[in-house]
Amino acid sequence: TVLTAEDLFGPVLAHQPCEGSPQCEGCQRLSFDAQCRAVARGCPRLRRLDLREAQWYRFADHQASLAALFSACRELREVWVCPLAEVSLAAFESLCLCEKLTELHIEAGTRMSTIDETGKDLRSQHSGLYYCPTPISAAGMLLLARRCSSLVVLQLDSCDPTDDFARTISENLCRLRHLGLGEGPSDLTDAGALHLRACTNLTGLDLGGHYQLSDGTITTLVSQLTALEFLDVTDLDGLRDSALIAIGQLRRLHTLRIGDERGYGGDQWGFTDVGLTAVAVGCPALRILTFKGFDAASTTQTARHAVTAAPLFALAAHNSGVLEQLAWECEGPLAEALGALLQRCQRLMHLKLSSCDDCDDGALRVVGAHGKSLITLDASFTAVTGDGVISLVQGLPGLRGLDASYCDEVDEDDAQACEAVLVARGGSFGTIGREFGHPHWKGR
């Protein structure tokens, strides 16, 4: 009843090429089509299909086979795919025949971490293959919203949702609990997004990247979608304190993402410490909180939003101690607020302080003293030194990932000393990818 990419594509990738050529793409294609036909014939009761790790760029010509697979497997409940080319309308029409489908996740190539578990950079193998701007056509999205009325989870990355699509979702998908329309921007307007306030069963909403949406729209949505537990409103230039204050009323919220996460480079942040403090006080169940300010390379210091560490004191005072991931970028004194937070939130496993002005060896000493549960720390673009990071790594036996790149006082010898310790623990020194990748709503 369950097939993963390894199950379906393993025989394809391990296929022995014909004697005439060591790289027989024709044989690979034949094997892939044969696999699809075999599954279509032999697995009519298949319920879960996970193709996220499939190398779709090899199989761009096989959507007819996938359409046949979807047509035969009418019992499918859950489908995960990560296409690197637009999914054909024929494949969507077949998928929409699966009337029992409750979860559909179509991830963008950009969602894939470029660093695998061993620290190997995948971009060197598949350069240029990680971006698919519109994997789903407008017609395909409308078809999906009209026919798949049983959907409970719908995550569409890098799609281009329209107002008509949002309206159709609000009218037809009454059981929907999680909606992801991330990786904008798109043609979705404030008027269209406001249709989503009718989806009162939603516990997860991802509007990240849709910078055209206004503060008033977000305020209205979160004021009416009171069951939200997951919210991504990163890269919304119009976000103001009023929206954050409304978000602060979501008592069950466990994941919040705001700020300039994808680097689309807006130059106006309207929210301040006031709004962030309202979130810290009003959302005691937060497990994941990510706020990233502007990239120093993409904006001037005067345009950069002046967030301080003050909201961290409120987070330390009001969080239920369940915080597991925190990404924070601020100006001004950091160490005292960080110490209060780490003493309160002893489940904190992943901490990102990249580009914090006051993140230095003093802050690292605080982390070393109180961050015993930390697994990863990102201190890139900060003032930490080689002695500071080496002392931290030696003092935190549970630390497995440390990023101190672009730190002027950390040289190659320091990096090698840290890497030797971390690799011995099964970790790595350098870019941290998966820990701060986009966490999907399910199971989070």
Short mmCIF file of C-alpha atoms in Angstrom, two decimals:
data_model
loop_
_atom_site.label_atom_id
_atom_site.label_comp_id
_atom_site.label_asym_id
_atom_site.label_seq_id
_atom_site.Cartn_x
_atom_site.Cartn_y
_atom_site.Cartn_z
CA THR A 1 0.00 0.00 0.00
CA VAL A 2 3.06 2.29 0.18
CA LEU A 3 5.72 3.00 -2.45
CA THR A 4 8.66 5.35 -2.11
CA ALA A 5 10.99 6.75 -4.76
CA GLU A 6 13.53 4.10 -3.84
CA ASP A 7 10.98 1.34 -4.40
CA LEU A 8 9.81 2.68 -7.73
CA PHE A 9 13.00 4.16 -9.13
CA GLY A 10 15.64 1.98 -7.49
CA PRO A 11 15.55 -0.64 -10.25
CA VAL A 12 15.74 2.15 -12.82
CA LEU A 13 18.81 3.80 -11.34
CA ALA A 14 20.46 0.40 -10.79
CA HIS A 15 19.55 -0.79 -14.29
CA GLN A 16 22.42 -2.51 -16.10
CA PRO A 17 22.87 -0.70 -19.43
CA CYS A 18 22.95 -2.61 -22.67
CA GLU A 19 26.29 -3.83 -23.98
CA GLY A 20 26.35 -1.22 -26.70
CA SER A 21 26.55 1.81 -24.41
CA PRO A 22 27.50 2.36 -20.76
CA GLN A 23 24.98 5.24 -20.54
CA CYS A 24 21.92 3.79 -22.19
CA GLU A 25 19.16 6.35 -21.54
CA GLY A 26 16.85 4.35 -23.78
CA CYS A 27 17.10 1.38 -21.45
CA GLN A 28 16.48 3.61 -18.48
CA ARG A 29 13.37 5.05 -20.09
CA LEU A 30 12.07 1.60 -20.97
CA SER A 31 12.70 0.42 -17.43
CA PHE A 32 10.91 3.41 -15.95
CA ASP A 33 7.85 2.99 -18.16
CA ALA A 34 7.83 -0.71 -17.39
CA GLN A 35 7.95 0.08 -13.67
CA CYS A 36 4.96 2.37 -13.97
CA ARG A 37 2.98 -0.20 -15.93
CA ALA A 38 3.87 -2.91 -13.43
CA VAL A 39 2.71 -0.80 -10.51
CA ALA A 40 -0.47 0.16 -12.38
CA ARG A 41 -1.24 -3.51 -13.01
CA GLY A 42 -0.13 -4.98 -9.72
CA CYS A 43 -0.86 -2.32 -7.10
CA PRO A 44 -4.45 -1.15 -7.60
CA ARG A 45 -4.79 -0.65 -3.84
CA LEU A 46 -1.72 1.59 -3.52
CA ARG A 47 -2.48 4.26 -0.93
CA ARG A 48 0.73 6.29 -0.53
CA LEU A 49 3.19 7.24 -3.26
CA ASP A 50 6.32 9.21 -2.31
CA LEU A 51 8.46 10.38 -5.23
CA ARG A 52 10.27 13.27 -3.56
CA GLU A 53 13.74 11.82 -4.02
CA ALA A 54 13.18 10.81 -7.63
CA GLN A 55 15.48 12.49 -10.12
CA TRP A 56 12.70 13.91 -12.21
CA TYR A 57 14.92 15.54 -14.77
CA ARG A 58 15.64 12.05 -16.11
CA PHE A 59 11.97 11.24 -16.48
CA ALA A 60 10.50 14.38 -18.02
CA ASP A 61 9.25 12.39 -21.01
CA HIS A 62 7.28 9.86 -18.99
CA GLN A 63 4.29 11.74 -17.72
CA ALA A 64 2.01 9.56 -19.82
CA SER A 65 3.21 6.59 -17.77
CA LEU A 66 2.57 8.50 -14.57
CA ALA A 67 -0.90 9.38 -15.83
CA ALA A 68 -1.55 5.67 -16.40
CA LEU A 69 -0.27 4.93 -12.91
CA PHE A 70 -2.58 7.50 -11.32
CA SER A 71 -5.52 6.26 -13.40
CA ALA A 72 -5.06 2.69 -12.21
CA CYS A 73 -4.40 3.44 -8.54
CA ARG A 74 -7.73 4.94 -7.56
CA GLU A 75 -7.18 4.12 -3.86
CA LEU A 76 -4.35 6.66 -3.50
CA ARG A 77 -4.68 8.75 -0.36
CA GLU A 78 -1.33 10.50 -0.24
CA VAL A 79 1.03 11.62 -3.02
CA TRP A 80 4.38 13.41 -2.72
CA VAL A 81 6.26 14.59 -5.81
CA CYS A 82 9.10 17.03 -6.48
CA PRO A 83 8.93 17.83 -10.20
CA LEU A 84 11.59 19.76 -12.07
CA ALA A 85 9.30 20.36 -15.03
CA GLU A 86 5.66 21.31 -15.36
CA VAL A 87 3.33 18.48 -14.51
CA SER A 88 1.17 17.81 -17.55
CA LEU A 89 -2.55 18.42 -17.45
CA ALA A 90 -3.09 14.79 -18.47
CA ALA A 91 -1.26 13.62 -15.36
CA PHE A 92 -3.37 15.98 -13.25
CA GLU A 93 -6.59 14.78 -14.84
CA SER A 94 -5.64 11.22 -13.92
CA LEU A 95 -4.62 12.21 -10.41
CA CYS A 96 -7.95 13.93 -9.92
CA LEU A 97 -9.68 10.59 -10.56
CA CYS A 98 -8.38 9.49 -7.17
CA GLU A 99 -11.46 10.55 -5.25
CA LYS A 100 -10.06 9.37 -1.93
CA LEU A 101 -6.94 11.55 -2.18
CA THR A 102 -6.50 13.41 1.09
CA GLU A 103 -2.90 14.68 0.88
CA LEU A 104 -1.08 16.13 -2.10
CA HIS A 105 2.38 17.66 -1.77
CA ILE A 106 3.99 19.08 -4.90
CA GLU A 107 7.32 20.44 -3.79
CA ALA A 108 9.48 22.86 -5.70
CA GLY A 109 12.98 21.85 -6.64
CA THR A 110 14.21 24.74 -4.53
CA ARG A 111 12.78 23.02 -1.46
CA MET A 112 15.41 20.30 -1.82
CA SER A 113 18.43 20.82 0.42
CA THR A 114 21.60 21.23 -1.63
CA ILE A 115 23.51 19.48 1.16
CA ASP A 116 22.86 15.80 1.75
CA GLU A 117 23.29 13.90 5.03
CA THR A 118 27.01 13.37 4.42
CA GLY A 119 27.64 17.04 3.76
CA LYS A 120 28.04 16.50 0.01
CA ASP A 121 26.94 19.42 -2.13
CA LEU A 122 24.34 18.11 -4.59
CA ARG A 123 24.59 21.21 -6.77
CA SER A 124 27.87 19.94 -8.18
CA GLN A 125 25.99 16.96 -9.62
CA HIS A 126 22.82 18.62 -10.86
CA SER A 127 23.75 22.23 -11.56
CA GLY A 128 20.79 24.29 -12.68
CA LEU A 129 18.24 21.55 -12.04
CA TYR A 130 16.76 22.81 -8.77
CA TYR A 131 14.36 25.45 -9.98
CA CYS A 132 10.95 24.87 -11.47
CA PRO A 133 9.03 28.17 -11.36
CA THR A 134 5.59 26.85 -12.32
CA PRO A 135 5.26 23.07 -11.92
CA ILE A 136 1.47 23.33 -12.16
CA SER A 137 -0.55 25.20 -14.74
CA ALA A 138 -3.50 27.37 -13.78
CA ALA A 139 -5.83 24.87 -15.45
CA GLY A 140 -4.31 22.04 -13.45
CA MET A 141 -4.74 23.88 -10.16
CA LEU A 142 -8.39 24.67 -10.88
CA LEU A 143 -9.03 21.07 -11.86
CA LEU A 144 -7.49 19.95 -8.61
CA ALA A 145 -9.58 22.32 -6.48
CA ARG A 146 -12.80 21.34 -8.24
CA ARG A 147 -12.44 17.56 -8.24
CA CYS A 148 -10.40 16.57 -5.18
CA SER A 149 -12.92 17.55 -2.55
CA SER A 150 -11.52 15.04 -0.03
CA LEU A 151 -8.20 16.87 0.27
CA VAL A 152 -7.10 17.56 3.83
CA VAL A 153 -3.51 18.64 3.05
CA LEU A 154 -2.57 20.58 -0.08
CA GLN A 155 1.00 21.85 -0.40
CA LEU A 156 1.87 23.46 -3.75
CA ASP A 157 5.30 25.05 -3.97
CA SER A 158 6.39 27.49 -6.66
CA CYS A 159 2.90 27.50 -8.09
CA ASP A 160 1.19 30.62 -9.40
CA PRO A 161 -2.17 30.68 -7.62
CA THR A 162 -4.85 33.01 -8.92
CA ASP A 163 -7.83 34.64 -7.24
CA ASP A 164 -10.09 32.11 -8.99
CA PHE A 165 -8.07 29.25 -7.53
CA ALA A 166 -8.34 30.68 -4.00
CA ARG A 167 -12.09 31.15 -4.42
CA THR A 168 -12.51 27.58 -5.70
CA ILE A 169 -10.56 26.23 -2.73
CA SER A 170 -12.80 28.10 -0.31
CA GLU A 171 -15.93 26.73 -2.02
CA ASN A 172 -14.95 23.10 -2.66
CA LEU A 173 -12.26 21.99 -0.21
CA CYS A 174 -14.26 22.19 2.99
CA ARG A 175 -12.18 19.51 4.73
CA LEU A 176 -8.85 21.25 4.10
CA ARG A 177 -6.66 21.56 7.18
CA HIS A 178 -3.34 22.61 5.64
CA LEU A 179 -2.85 24.85 2.61
CA GLY A 180 0.59 25.67 1.27
CA LEU A 181 0.98 28.18 -1.54
CA GLY A 182 4.57 29.07 -0.76
CA GLU A 183 7.42 30.24 -2.96
CA GLY A 184 5.48 33.15 -4.49
CA PRO A 185 5.17 35.77 -5.84
CA SER A 186 2.06 35.18 -7.94
CA ASP A 187 -1.04 36.82 -9.37
CA LEU A 188 -2.90 36.29 -6.12
CA THR A 189 -4.33 39.59 -4.91
CA ASP A 190 -5.62 40.69 -1.53
CA ALA A 191 -9.19 40.15 -2.73
CA GLY A 192 -8.40 36.59 -3.77
CA ALA A 193 -6.48 35.72 -0.61
CA LEU A 194 -9.39 36.91 1.52
CA HIS A 195 -11.50 34.05 0.12
CA LEU A 196 -9.36 31.75 2.28
CA ARG A 197 -10.94 33.10 5.46
CA ALA A 198 -13.84 30.76 4.70
CA CYS A 199 -11.50 27.77 5.25
CA THR A 200 -12.10 27.78 8.98
CA ASN A 201 -10.75 24.24 9.48
CA LEU A 202 -7.25 25.30 8.48
CA THR A 203 -4.54 24.54 11.01
CA GLY A 204 -1.67 25.26 8.62
CA LEU A 205 -1.23 28.14 6.12
CA ASP A 206 1.84 28.89 4.00
CA LEU A 207 1.76 32.16 2.06
CA GLY A 208 5.52 32.67 2.07
CA GLY A 209 6.89 34.74 -0.77
CA HIS A 210 3.63 36.40 -1.79
CA TYR A 211 5.05 39.84 -1.07
CA GLN A 212 2.14 41.59 -2.78
CA LEU A 213 -0.26 40.69 0.04
CA SER A 214 -0.99 43.51 2.47
CA ASP A 215 -0.86 43.69 6.23
CA GLY A 216 -4.65 44.09 6.35
CA THR A 217 -5.18 40.83 4.46
CA ILE A 218 -2.93 38.86 6.82
CA THR A 219 -4.56 40.48 9.83
CA THR A 220 -8.04 39.53 8.58
CA LEU A 221 -7.03 35.97 7.75
CA VAL A 222 -5.38 35.16 11.08
CA SER A 223 -8.19 36.87 12.99
CA GLN A 224 -10.70 34.45 11.45
CA LEU A 225 -8.56 31.33 11.09
CA THR A 226 -8.23 30.91 14.83
CA ALA A 227 -7.23 27.22 14.70
CA LEU A 228 -3.90 27.93 12.97
CA GLU A 229 -0.92 26.02 14.33
CA PHE A 230 1.50 26.60 11.42
CA LEU A 231 1.96 29.95 9.64
CA ASP A 232 4.52 31.03 7.06
CA VAL A 233 4.35 34.70 6.04
CA THR A 234 7.99 35.19 5.08
CA ASP A 235 8.92 37.85 2.55
CA LEU A 236 5.67 39.81 2.89
CA ASP A 237 6.87 43.37 2.56
CA GLY A 238 3.61 44.81 3.85
CA LEU A 239 3.66 43.00 7.20
CA ARG A 240 3.16 45.41 10.11
CA ASP A 241 2.82 45.21 13.88
CA SER A 242 -0.97 44.98 13.52
CA ALA A 243 -0.63 41.62 11.76
CA LEU A 244 1.86 40.32 14.31
CA ILE A 245 -0.43 41.40 17.15
CA ALA A 246 -3.24 39.42 15.49
CA ILE A 247 -0.89 36.44 15.11
CA GLY A 248 -0.20 36.77 18.83
CA GLN A 249 -3.80 35.73 19.48
CA LEU A 250 -3.18 32.25 18.02
CA ARG A 251 -2.66 30.35 21.26
CA ARG A 252 -2.10 27.00 19.53
CA LEU A 253 0.48 28.28 17.04
CA HIS A 254 3.57 26.04 17.09
CA THR A 255 5.43 27.24 13.95
CA LEU A 256 5.86 30.82 12.74
CA ARG A 257 8.09 32.00 9.91
CA ILE A 258 8.50 35.70 9.18
CA GLY A 259 11.16 37.98 7.72
CA ASP A 260 13.34 37.84 4.64
CA GLU A 261 13.83 34.08 4.48
CA ARG A 262 14.08 33.60 0.73
CA GLY A 263 16.04 36.76 0.06
CA TYR A 264 13.56 38.35 -2.32
CA GLY A 265 14.95 41.63 -1.07
CA GLY A 266 12.14 43.91 0.02
CA ASP A 267 13.41 47.13 1.53
CA GLN A 268 10.65 48.02 4.00
CA TRP A 269 9.86 46.23 7.24
CA GLY A 270 6.93 47.83 9.00
CA PHE A 271 6.94 45.65 12.12
CA THR A 272 9.00 46.32 15.22
CA ASP A 273 9.89 44.76 18.56
CA VAL A 274 6.31 45.57 19.62
CA GLY A 275 4.81 43.10 17.16
CA LEU A 276 7.42 40.42 17.80
CA THR A 277 6.92 40.75 21.56
CA ALA A 278 3.16 40.31 21.08
CA VAL A 279 3.88 37.01 19.31
CA ALA A 280 6.28 35.89 22.04
CA VAL A 281 3.75 36.67 24.78
CA GLY A 282 0.64 35.36 23.05
CA CYS A 283 1.95 32.13 21.51
CA PRO A 284 3.28 29.99 24.39
CA ALA A 285 3.21 26.78 22.32
CA LEU A 286 5.79 27.96 19.76
CA ARG A 287 8.21 25.18 18.84
CA ILE A 288 9.66 26.79 15.71
CA LEU A 289 10.21 30.53 15.32
CA THR A 290 12.27 31.91 12.47
CA PHE A 291 12.92 35.57 11.85
CA LYS A 292 15.61 36.68 9.44
CA GLY A 293 16.37 40.28 8.65
CA PHE A 294 17.85 41.62 5.47
CA ASP A 295 20.92 40.19 3.83
CA ALA A 296 23.67 42.70 4.39
CA ALA A 297 24.72 42.22 0.78
CA SER A 298 21.31 43.10 -0.62
CA THR A 299 20.35 46.22 1.29
CA THR A 300 21.83 49.18 3.12
CA GLN A 301 22.19 49.40 6.88
CA THR A 302 19.73 52.29 7.02
CA ALA A 303 17.03 50.32 5.20
CA ARG A 304 17.50 47.29 7.43
CA HIS A 305 14.80 46.79 10.02
CA ALA A 306 16.07 47.44 13.55
CA VAL A 307 14.95 44.40 15.54
CA THR A 308 16.65 43.93 18.92
CA ALA A 309 16.93 41.02 21.34
CA ALA A 310 14.18 42.44 23.57
CA PRO A 311 11.45 40.06 22.26
CA LEU A 312 13.67 37.13 23.31
CA PHE A 313 13.17 38.14 26.96
CA ALA A 314 9.39 37.90 26.39
CA LEU A 315 9.87 34.54 24.67
CA ALA A 316 11.89 33.31 27.65
CA ALA A 317 9.20 34.47 30.09
CA HIS A 318 6.14 33.14 28.25
CA ASN A 319 7.16 30.12 26.17
CA SER A 320 6.06 26.83 27.69
CA GLY A 321 9.61 25.53 27.39
CA VAL A 322 8.79 23.70 24.16
CA LEU A 323 10.85 25.83 21.73
CA GLU A 324 12.96 23.56 19.52
CA GLN A 325 14.13 25.79 16.65
CA LEU A 326 14.94 29.49 16.70
CA ALA A 327 16.37 31.65 13.92
CA TRP A 328 16.88 35.25 14.98
CA GLU A 329 18.70 38.24 13.50
CA CYS A 330 18.95 41.39 15.55
CA GLU A 331 20.99 44.44 16.41
CA GLY A 332 22.38 45.40 19.80
CA PRO A 333 23.15 43.37 22.96
CA LEU A 334 22.33 39.68 22.65
CA ALA A 335 24.03 37.60 25.33
CA GLU A 336 21.74 38.35 28.31
CA ALA A 337 18.52 37.67 26.38
CA LEU A 338 20.05 34.53 24.89
CA GLY A 339 21.00 33.26 28.33
CA ALA A 340 17.48 33.80 29.68
CA LEU A 341 15.99 32.00 26.68
CA LEU A 342 18.32 29.00 26.84
CA GLN A 343 17.68 28.54 30.55
CA ARG A 344 13.93 28.55 29.96
CA CYS A 345 13.78 26.54 26.73
CA GLN A 346 15.89 23.49 27.46
CA ARG A 347 14.55 21.59 24.45
CA LEU A 348 16.10 24.05 22.00
CA MET A 349 17.98 21.94 19.44
CA HIS A 350 18.58 24.27 16.49
CA LEU A 351 19.72 27.87 16.92
CA LYS A 352 20.50 30.29 14.11
CA LEU A 353 22.11 33.64 14.95
CA SER A 354 23.53 34.43 11.53
CA SER A 355 24.32 38.15 11.01
CA CYS A 356 23.45 39.15 14.60
CA ASP A 357 25.57 42.24 15.29
CA ASP A 358 26.41 41.26 18.87
CA CYS A 359 27.03 37.56 18.37
CA ASP A 360 30.63 37.21 19.59
CA ASP A 361 32.62 34.92 21.87
CA GLY A 362 30.69 36.28 24.85
CA ALA A 363 27.46 35.05 23.28
CA LEU A 364 29.12 31.69 22.53
CA ARG A 365 30.10 31.34 26.18
CA VAL A 366 26.44 31.81 27.12
CA VAL A 367 25.44 29.20 24.56
CA GLY A 368 28.08 26.82 25.90
CA ALA A 369 26.88 27.30 29.48
CA HIS A 370 23.16 26.90 28.91
CA GLY A 371 22.61 25.33 25.47
CA LYS A 372 23.19 21.73 26.46
CA SER A 373 20.40 20.47 24.20
CA LEU A 374 21.75 22.16 21.05
CA ILE A 375 22.39 19.98 18.03
CA THR A 376 23.14 22.72 15.48
CA LEU A 377 24.26 26.34 15.70
CA ASP A 378 24.54 28.83 12.83
CA ALA A 379 26.84 31.71 13.76
CA SER A 380 27.82 32.71 10.22
CA PHE A 381 28.49 36.37 9.38
CA THR A 382 29.21 37.20 13.04
CA ALA A 383 32.13 38.35 15.20
CA VAL A 384 32.95 34.96 16.76
CA THR A 385 36.58 33.88 16.77
CA GLY A 386 38.39 30.61 16.19
CA ASP A 387 39.08 30.16 19.91
CA GLY A 388 35.40 30.78 20.64
CA VAL A 389 34.05 28.16 18.23
CA ILE A 390 36.66 25.54 19.21
CA SER A 391 35.81 26.03 22.90
CA LEU A 392 32.09 25.75 22.11
CA VAL A 393 32.47 22.54 20.12
CA GLN A 394 34.57 20.95 22.86
CA GLY A 395 32.16 22.08 25.59
CA LEU A 396 28.93 20.88 23.97
CA PRO A 397 29.21 17.12 23.37
CA GLY A 398 25.76 17.02 21.76
CA LEU A 399 26.58 19.61 19.09
CA ARG A 400 26.77 18.03 15.65
CA GLY A 401 26.49 20.95 13.24
CA LEU A 402 28.21 24.34 13.37
CA ASP A 403 28.31 27.05 10.71
CA ALA A 404 30.87 29.77 11.30
CA SER A 405 31.39 30.71 7.67
CA TYR A 406 32.18 34.30 6.72
CA CYS A 407 33.51 35.02 10.20
CA ASP A 408 36.70 37.07 9.83
CA GLU A 409 38.32 35.67 12.97
CA VAL A 410 37.78 32.00 12.12
CA ASP A 411 40.57 30.71 9.87
CA GLU A 412 41.08 27.42 8.05
CA ASP A 413 42.96 25.81 10.94
CA ASP A 414 40.11 26.66 13.32
CA ALA A 415 37.59 25.23 10.88
CA GLN A 416 39.55 21.99 10.51
CA ALA A 417 39.85 21.60 14.30
CA CYS A 418 36.10 22.00 14.69
CA GLU A 419 35.33 19.76 11.75
CA ALA A 420 37.46 16.92 13.12
CA VAL A 421 35.46 16.89 16.37
CA LEU A 422 32.06 17.24 14.70
CA VAL A 423 32.69 14.60 12.04
CA ALA A 424 33.69 12.16 14.77
CA ARG A 425 30.20 12.72 16.21
CA GLY A 426 28.56 12.10 12.85
CA GLY A 427 28.11 15.81 12.18
CA SER A 428 29.72 18.50 10.05
CA PHE A 429 31.25 21.98 10.07
CA GLY A 430 29.82 24.33 7.46
CA THR A 431 26.47 25.07 5.85
CA ILE A 432 23.52 23.69 7.80
CA GLY A 433 20.81 22.76 5.30
CA ARG A 434 18.18 20.31 6.43
CA GLU A 435 17.83 21.53 10.01
CA PHE A 436 16.60 24.91 8.82
CA GLY A 437 14.89 23.74 5.66
CA HIS A 438 11.18 24.23 5.22
CA PRO A 439 9.45 21.94 7.77
CA HIS A 440 6.31 20.48 6.29
CA TRP A 441 3.20 20.76 8.35
CA LYS A 442 2.60 17.05 8.70
CA GLY A 443 4.13 15.66 11.86
CA ARG A 444 5.56 19.00 12.95
#
